[in-house]
Amino acid sequence: MSYENILVSTEGRVGIVQLNRPAARNALNGALMAELVAALAAFDSDAAIGCMLITGSDKAFAAGADIKQMATATVVEMMDSEMLGAWDALTRLHKPLLAAVSGWCLGGGCELAMACDMIIASESAIFGQPEINLGVIPGAGGTQRLTRAVGKAIAMDMILSDRRLSAGEAMRFGLISRVAPVETYLALALEVAAVIAAKPPVAVRTAKEAVNAAYESTLAEGMRLERRLFTLLFATDDQKEGMAAFAEKRAATWQGR
Ligand code: CAA
């Protein structure tokens, strides 16, 4: 399949999507989001891929939803919007999805990074939710995922006053998991993705499901789900292999079943 707004590649077992609208600072229009979802869905169903990664350029991960595309939209057009509809599809991906972020990570760009399972950033990354300046509010998870990630105080500050976070602040507040210089953040993100892609695939997708459930359940419900998923993994060959390999002091060979 050919794409106009993204570049798609693989490195070993890592599937990579690079947002590629440099003239618009990778603003997320409907076409880009549809392509992104299609590329990630293809990786998600490809057994040769163990982990996926979204990145932008060193200057901009993404400057948000495409303001020019939305500017004159009616409420019904927004309800039917391809751009907003695509977000639900991202949450249905089974394999881990990493964001490698540098430069501007604003509005829908920040929301896209937060829809990923882990964010690795360059020291030049700037995170923000500036929608208030446009007479709207975040529309793709900014008020929800950001608040869960950094807490009410910082989320309110960012969403109401357009406070921007540096990579260091984002790290301190728990929005991102690693920071590296701009020259090496992408290599670091690819390295982390490759490590995850080499882990037993069924356990990996199960772990992702269990962690994500923490956002949507009470502690007791989450604990019950975790217990069920943990015990279910004893039905996999990879659990037998992993534990046998440990006892035999050798590297495990994963079958993905
Ligand atoms: N939508 C559409 N076009 C955008 C864009 C966006 N979100 N962000 C940047 N662009 C375009 C600019 O219009 C400009 O195009 P032209 O060359 O045709 O004029 C081009 O990208 C370069 O932008 P700048 O000249 O502004 O570049 P800069 O480096 O000086 O500034 C920036 C970069 C700080 C990101 C600035 O462009 C900016 O503030 N962008 C808007 C950020 C924003 O408000 N995002 C929220 C969007 S709403 C949203 O995301 C809703 C949601 O929750 C789903």
Short mmCIF file of C-alpha atoms and ligand atoms in Angstrom, two decimals:
data_model
loop_
_atom_site.label_atom_id
_atom_site.label_comp_id
_atom_site.label_asym_id
_atom_site.label_seq_id
_atom_site.Cartn_x
_atom_site.Cartn_y
_atom_site.Cartn_z
CA MET A 1 0.00 0.00 0.00
CA SER A 2 1.31 3.48 -0.77
CA TYR A 3 0.94 6.38 1.63
CA GLU A 4 1.13 10.14 1.11
CA ASN A 5 1.40 11.44 4.68
CA ILE A 6 3.50 8.81 6.41
CA LEU A 7 6.63 6.78 5.75
CA VAL A 8 6.45 3.13 6.72
CA SER A 9 9.45 0.88 7.32
CA THR A 10 10.65 -2.01 9.45
CA GLU A 11 13.83 -2.62 11.39
CA GLY A 12 14.04 -6.24 12.45
CA ARG A 13 10.80 -7.01 14.31
CA VAL A 14 9.95 -3.32 14.81
CA GLY A 15 7.35 -1.66 12.56
CA ILE A 16 8.00 2.07 12.15
CA VAL A 17 5.62 4.81 11.04
CA GLN A 18 7.07 8.27 10.51
CA LEU A 19 4.59 11.14 10.28
CA ASN A 20 5.56 13.02 7.14
CA ARG A 21 3.84 16.39 6.62
CA PRO A 22 6.88 18.58 7.36
CA ALA A 23 5.39 21.70 5.79
CA ALA A 24 2.49 21.53 8.29
CA ARG A 25 4.62 20.44 11.27
CA ASN A 26 3.00 17.00 10.91
CA ALA A 27 -0.47 18.37 11.67
CA LEU A 28 -2.88 15.45 11.86
CA ASN A 29 -5.49 15.64 9.11
CA GLY A 30 -8.03 12.94 8.32
CA ALA A 31 -5.94 11.41 5.55
CA LEU A 32 -2.84 11.14 7.76
CA MET A 33 -4.80 9.55 10.62
CA ALA A 34 -6.45 7.05 8.24
CA GLU A 35 -3.04 6.10 6.83
CA LEU A 36 -1.54 5.83 10.31
CA VAL A 37 -4.31 3.50 11.46
CA ALA A 38 -4.03 1.37 8.30
CA ALA A 39 -0.24 1.03 8.64
CA LEU A 40 -0.40 0.17 12.34
CA ALA A 41 -3.25 -2.33 11.82
CA ALA A 42 -1.15 -4.06 9.16
CA PHE A 43 1.83 -4.29 11.54
CA ASP A 44 -0.47 -5.47 14.34
CA SER A 45 -1.60 -8.46 12.30
CA ASP A 46 1.87 -9.30 10.97
CA ALA A 47 3.54 -12.08 13.00
CA ALA A 48 6.98 -10.81 11.90
CA ILE A 49 6.41 -7.60 13.89
CA GLY A 50 6.71 -7.59 17.67
CA CYS A 51 6.54 -3.88 18.49
CA MET A 52 5.50 -0.69 16.69
CA LEU A 53 6.88 2.82 16.83
CA ILE A 54 5.52 6.20 15.71
CA THR A 55 7.87 9.09 15.20
CA GLY A 56 7.90 12.49 13.50
CA SER A 57 10.88 14.67 12.69
CA ASP A 58 13.50 16.11 15.03
CA LYS A 59 11.64 19.47 14.84
CA ALA A 60 8.07 18.25 15.22
CA PHE A 61 6.42 15.05 16.37
CA ALA A 62 3.09 16.68 15.51
CA ALA A 63 1.65 20.19 16.02
CA GLY A 64 -1.84 18.89 16.66
CA ALA A 65 -4.98 18.28 14.69
CA ASP A 66 -5.05 20.12 11.37
CA ILE A 67 -6.54 23.48 12.32
CA LYS A 68 -7.06 24.53 8.71
CA GLN A 69 -9.07 21.39 8.00
CA MET A 70 -11.25 21.94 11.09
CA ALA A 71 -11.62 25.71 10.94
CA THR A 72 -14.95 25.89 9.11
CA ALA A 73 -16.31 22.46 10.06
CA THR A 74 -19.87 22.08 11.30
CA VAL A 75 -20.72 20.06 14.37
CA VAL A 76 -22.02 17.21 12.20
CA GLU A 77 -18.87 17.20 10.09
CA MET A 78 -16.83 16.94 13.29
CA MET A 79 -19.03 14.06 14.52
CA ASP A 80 -18.30 12.19 11.28
CA SER A 81 -14.65 13.30 11.18
CA GLU A 82 -12.21 10.69 9.90
CA MET A 83 -9.53 12.39 12.02
CA LEU A 84 -11.38 11.88 15.33
CA GLY A 85 -12.80 8.45 14.40
CA ALA A 86 -9.31 7.06 13.87
CA TRP A 87 -8.39 7.40 17.54
CA ASP A 88 -10.58 4.53 18.69
CA ALA A 89 -8.79 2.22 16.26
CA LEU A 90 -5.47 3.04 17.94
CA THR A 91 -6.77 1.73 21.26
CA ARG A 92 -7.63 -1.61 19.65
CA LEU A 93 -4.03 -2.44 18.70
CA HIS A 94 -2.69 -5.49 20.53
CA LYS A 95 1.05 -4.97 20.14
CA PRO A 96 2.99 -2.35 22.08
CA LEU A 97 3.17 1.03 20.39
CA LEU A 98 5.99 3.45 21.27
CA ALA A 99 6.19 7.16 20.46
CA ALA A 100 9.61 8.65 19.73
CA VAL A 101 9.01 12.37 20.21
CA SER A 102 11.15 15.39 19.37
CA GLY A 103 10.30 19.06 18.96
CA TRP A 104 6.65 20.15 18.94
CA CYS A 105 4.26 17.68 20.52
CA LEU A 106 1.13 19.79 20.82
CA GLY A 107 -2.61 19.28 20.95
CA GLY A 108 -3.54 16.17 18.98
CA GLY A 109 0.20 15.46 18.69
CA CYS A 110 0.49 15.18 22.47
CA GLU A 111 -2.72 13.14 22.49
CA LEU A 112 -1.30 10.82 19.84
CA ALA A 113 1.86 10.31 21.89
CA MET A 114 -0.28 9.62 24.97
CA ALA A 115 -2.36 7.09 23.03
CA CYS A 116 0.89 5.14 22.64
CA ASP A 117 2.03 2.73 25.34
CA MET A 118 5.29 4.54 26.09
CA ILE A 119 6.85 7.88 25.13
CA ILE A 120 10.59 8.32 24.59
CA ALA A 121 11.56 11.93 23.95
CA SER A 122 14.45 14.06 22.81
CA GLU A 123 15.71 16.82 25.08
CA SER A 124 14.13 19.34 22.68
CA ALA A 125 10.61 17.94 22.94
CA ILE A 126 7.88 20.37 24.00
CA PHE A 127 4.56 18.98 25.23
CA GLY A 128 1.41 21.07 25.34
CA GLN A 129 -2.37 21.19 24.92
CA PRO A 130 -2.92 24.65 23.41
CA GLU A 131 -6.50 24.05 22.18
CA ILE A 132 -7.85 26.69 24.57
CA ASN A 133 -6.25 29.36 22.33
CA LEU A 134 -8.48 28.17 19.48
CA GLY A 135 -11.71 28.36 21.43
CA VAL A 136 -11.91 24.61 21.98
CA ILE A 137 -10.59 21.96 24.34
CA PRO A 138 -8.53 18.82 23.67
CA GLY A 139 -10.70 16.38 21.74
CA ALA A 140 -8.68 13.18 21.52
CA GLY A 141 -7.86 12.30 25.11
CA GLY A 142 -6.00 15.38 26.35
CA THR A 143 -8.27 16.05 29.32
CA GLN A 144 -8.39 12.35 30.24
CA ARG A 145 -5.05 10.70 29.47
CA LEU A 146 -3.00 13.75 30.47
CA THR A 147 -4.79 14.03 33.81
CA ARG A 148 -4.22 10.35 34.52
CA ALA A 149 -0.55 10.66 33.54
CA VAL A 150 0.49 13.87 35.30
CA GLY A 151 -2.32 14.51 37.79
CA LYS A 152 -4.91 17.28 38.02
CA ALA A 153 -2.61 20.17 38.99
CA ILE A 154 -0.30 19.98 35.98
CA ALA A 155 -3.06 18.90 33.56
CA MET A 156 -5.23 21.89 34.53
CA ASP A 157 -2.24 24.22 34.18
CA MET A 158 -1.46 22.88 30.70
CA ILE A 159 -5.04 22.79 29.43
CA LEU A 160 -6.25 26.10 30.93
CA SER A 161 -3.16 28.29 30.62
CA ASP A 162 -1.35 26.55 27.73
CA ARG A 163 1.62 25.77 29.93
CA ARG A 164 4.18 23.84 27.88
CA LEU A 165 6.36 21.11 29.38
CA SER A 166 10.00 20.54 28.54
CA ALA A 167 11.20 16.96 28.18
CA GLY A 168 12.75 17.18 31.66
CA GLU A 169 9.46 18.31 33.19
CA ALA A 170 7.52 15.66 31.25
CA MET A 171 9.90 13.07 32.66
CA ARG A 172 9.53 14.39 36.21
CA PHE A 173 5.74 14.48 35.97
CA GLY A 174 5.47 10.93 34.64
CA LEU A 175 4.33 11.69 31.08
CA ILE A 176 7.30 10.03 29.40
CA SER A 177 9.58 7.16 30.28
CA ARG A 178 12.99 8.11 28.83
CA VAL A 179 14.81 11.19 27.51
CA ALA A 180 17.89 11.35 25.30
CA PRO A 181 19.74 14.01 23.28
CA VAL A 182 18.13 14.85 19.94
CA GLU A 183 20.94 13.01 18.14
CA THR A 184 20.14 9.70 19.85
CA TYR A 185 16.48 9.64 21.00
CA LEU A 186 15.30 7.76 17.92
CA ALA A 187 18.06 5.16 18.19
CA LEU A 188 17.17 4.74 21.87
CA ALA A 189 13.47 4.33 21.05
CA LEU A 190 14.30 1.76 18.37
CA GLU A 191 16.53 -0.07 20.82
CA VAL A 192 13.73 -0.23 23.42
CA ALA A 193 11.26 -1.33 20.72
CA ALA A 194 13.67 -4.08 19.61
CA VAL A 195 14.02 -5.30 23.21
CA ILE A 196 10.22 -5.52 23.55
CA ALA A 197 9.89 -7.15 20.10
CA ALA A 198 12.24 -9.93 21.24
CA LYS A 199 10.07 -10.81 24.27
CA PRO A 200 7.42 -13.58 24.18
CA PRO A 201 4.62 -12.03 22.06
CA VAL A 202 1.59 -13.45 23.86
CA ALA A 203 2.92 -12.34 27.25
CA VAL A 204 3.73 -8.92 25.78
CA ARG A 205 0.24 -8.25 24.45
CA THR A 206 -1.27 -9.63 27.65
CA ALA A 207 0.90 -7.33 29.76
CA LYS A 208 -0.20 -4.35 27.66
CA GLU A 209 -3.85 -5.31 28.13
CA ALA A 210 -3.40 -5.67 31.88
CA VAL A 211 -1.62 -2.33 32.36
CA ASN A 212 -4.20 -0.51 30.21
CA ALA A 213 -6.98 -2.04 32.28
CA ALA A 214 -5.63 -0.11 35.28
CA TYR A 215 -7.06 3.04 33.65
CA GLU A 216 -10.55 1.65 33.29
CA SER A 217 -11.22 -0.45 36.37
CA THR A 218 -11.24 -0.36 40.13
CA LEU A 219 -8.22 -1.86 41.89
CA ALA A 220 -10.22 -4.98 42.80
CA GLU A 221 -11.44 -5.47 39.20
CA GLY A 222 -7.95 -4.85 37.87
CA MET A 223 -6.44 -7.35 40.31
CA ARG A 224 -8.99 -9.99 39.25
CA LEU A 225 -8.25 -9.38 35.56
CA GLU A 226 -4.51 -9.56 36.20
CA ARG A 227 -4.87 -12.86 38.05
CA ARG A 228 -6.97 -14.32 35.19
CA LEU A 229 -4.52 -13.17 32.52
CA PHE A 230 -1.52 -14.37 34.55
CA THR A 231 -2.98 -17.86 35.00
CA LEU A 232 -4.11 -17.99 31.34
CA LEU A 233 -0.49 -17.60 30.24
CA PHE A 234 0.17 -21.04 31.74
CA ALA A 235 -1.68 -22.39 28.69
CA THR A 236 1.08 -21.09 26.39
CA ASP A 237 4.14 -22.94 25.11
CA ASP A 238 6.14 -19.79 25.79
CA GLN A 239 5.45 -20.00 29.54
CA LYS A 240 6.71 -23.61 29.60
CA GLU A 241 9.73 -22.66 27.50
CA GLY A 242 10.53 -19.52 29.52
CA MET A 243 10.50 -21.29 32.85
CA ALA A 244 12.33 -24.38 31.53
CA ALA A 245 15.00 -22.15 29.98
CA PHE A 246 15.48 -20.37 33.30
CA ALA A 247 15.94 -23.70 35.15
CA GLU A 248 18.30 -25.02 32.46
CA LYS A 249 20.31 -21.76 32.44
CA ARG A 250 19.86 -21.19 28.69
CA ALA A 251 18.22 -18.55 26.49
CA ALA A 252 14.55 -19.14 25.73
CA THR A 253 13.26 -19.57 22.19
CA TRP A 254 9.80 -18.05 21.84
CA GLN A 255 7.13 -19.60 19.64
CA GLY A 256 4.51 -16.90 20.04
CA ARG A 257 1.90 -19.41 21.22
N1 CAA B 1 -2.78 22.64 11.81
C1 CAA B 1 -2.58 23.08 10.56
N2 CAA B 1 -1.44 23.66 10.15
C2 CAA B 1 -0.46 23.80 11.06
C3 CAA B 1 -0.58 23.37 12.38
C4 CAA B 1 -1.81 22.76 12.75
N3 CAA B 1 -2.03 22.25 13.99
N4 CAA B 1 0.55 23.68 13.05
C5 CAA B 1 1.37 24.27 12.17
N5 CAA B 1 0.76 24.35 10.96
C6 CAA B 1 1.28 24.94 9.73
C7 CAA B 1 1.29 26.45 9.81
O1 CAA B 1 0.03 26.96 9.50
C8 CAA B 1 2.34 26.77 8.79
O2 CAA B 1 1.78 26.67 7.51
P1 CAA B 1 2.10 27.80 6.37
O3 CAA B 1 3.58 27.65 6.14
O4 CAA B 1 1.26 27.37 5.21
O5 CAA B 1 1.75 29.10 6.95
C9 CAA B 1 3.35 25.64 8.94
O6 CAA B 1 2.65 24.58 9.59
C10 CAA B 1 4.52 26.01 9.81
O7 CAA B 1 4.00 26.53 11.03
P2 CAA B 1 4.65 27.81 11.76
O8 CAA B 1 5.11 28.79 10.73
O9 CAA B 1 3.68 28.27 12.77
O10 CAA B 1 5.93 27.10 12.39
P3 CAA B 1 6.71 27.48 13.74
O11 CAA B 1 7.87 26.56 13.77
O12 CAA B 1 6.93 28.95 13.82
O13 CAA B 1 5.67 27.12 14.93
C11 CAA B 1 4.14 25.70 16.12
C12 CAA B 1 5.33 25.78 15.17
C13 CAA B 1 4.49 26.26 17.50
C14 CAA B 1 3.79 24.23 16.22
C15 CAA B 1 2.94 26.51 15.56
O14 CAA B 1 2.75 26.16 14.20
C16 CAA B 1 1.63 26.26 16.28
O15 CAA B 1 1.38 26.83 17.31
N6 CAA B 1 0.78 25.37 15.72
C17 CAA B 1 -0.56 25.10 16.26
C18 CAA B 1 -0.51 24.26 17.54
C19 CAA B 1 -1.91 24.01 18.03
O16 CAA B 1 -2.66 24.92 18.35
N7 CAA B 1 -2.30 22.69 18.13
C20 CAA B 1 -3.60 22.28 18.57
C21 CAA B 1 -4.46 21.93 17.39
S1 CAA B 1 -6.14 21.59 17.79
C22 CAA B 1 -6.15 19.96 18.30
O17 CAA B 1 -5.14 19.30 18.29
C23 CAA B 1 -7.50 19.43 18.69
C24 CAA B 1 -7.49 18.06 19.28
O18 CAA B 1 -7.27 17.89 20.46
C25 CAA B 1 -7.85 16.87 18.47
#
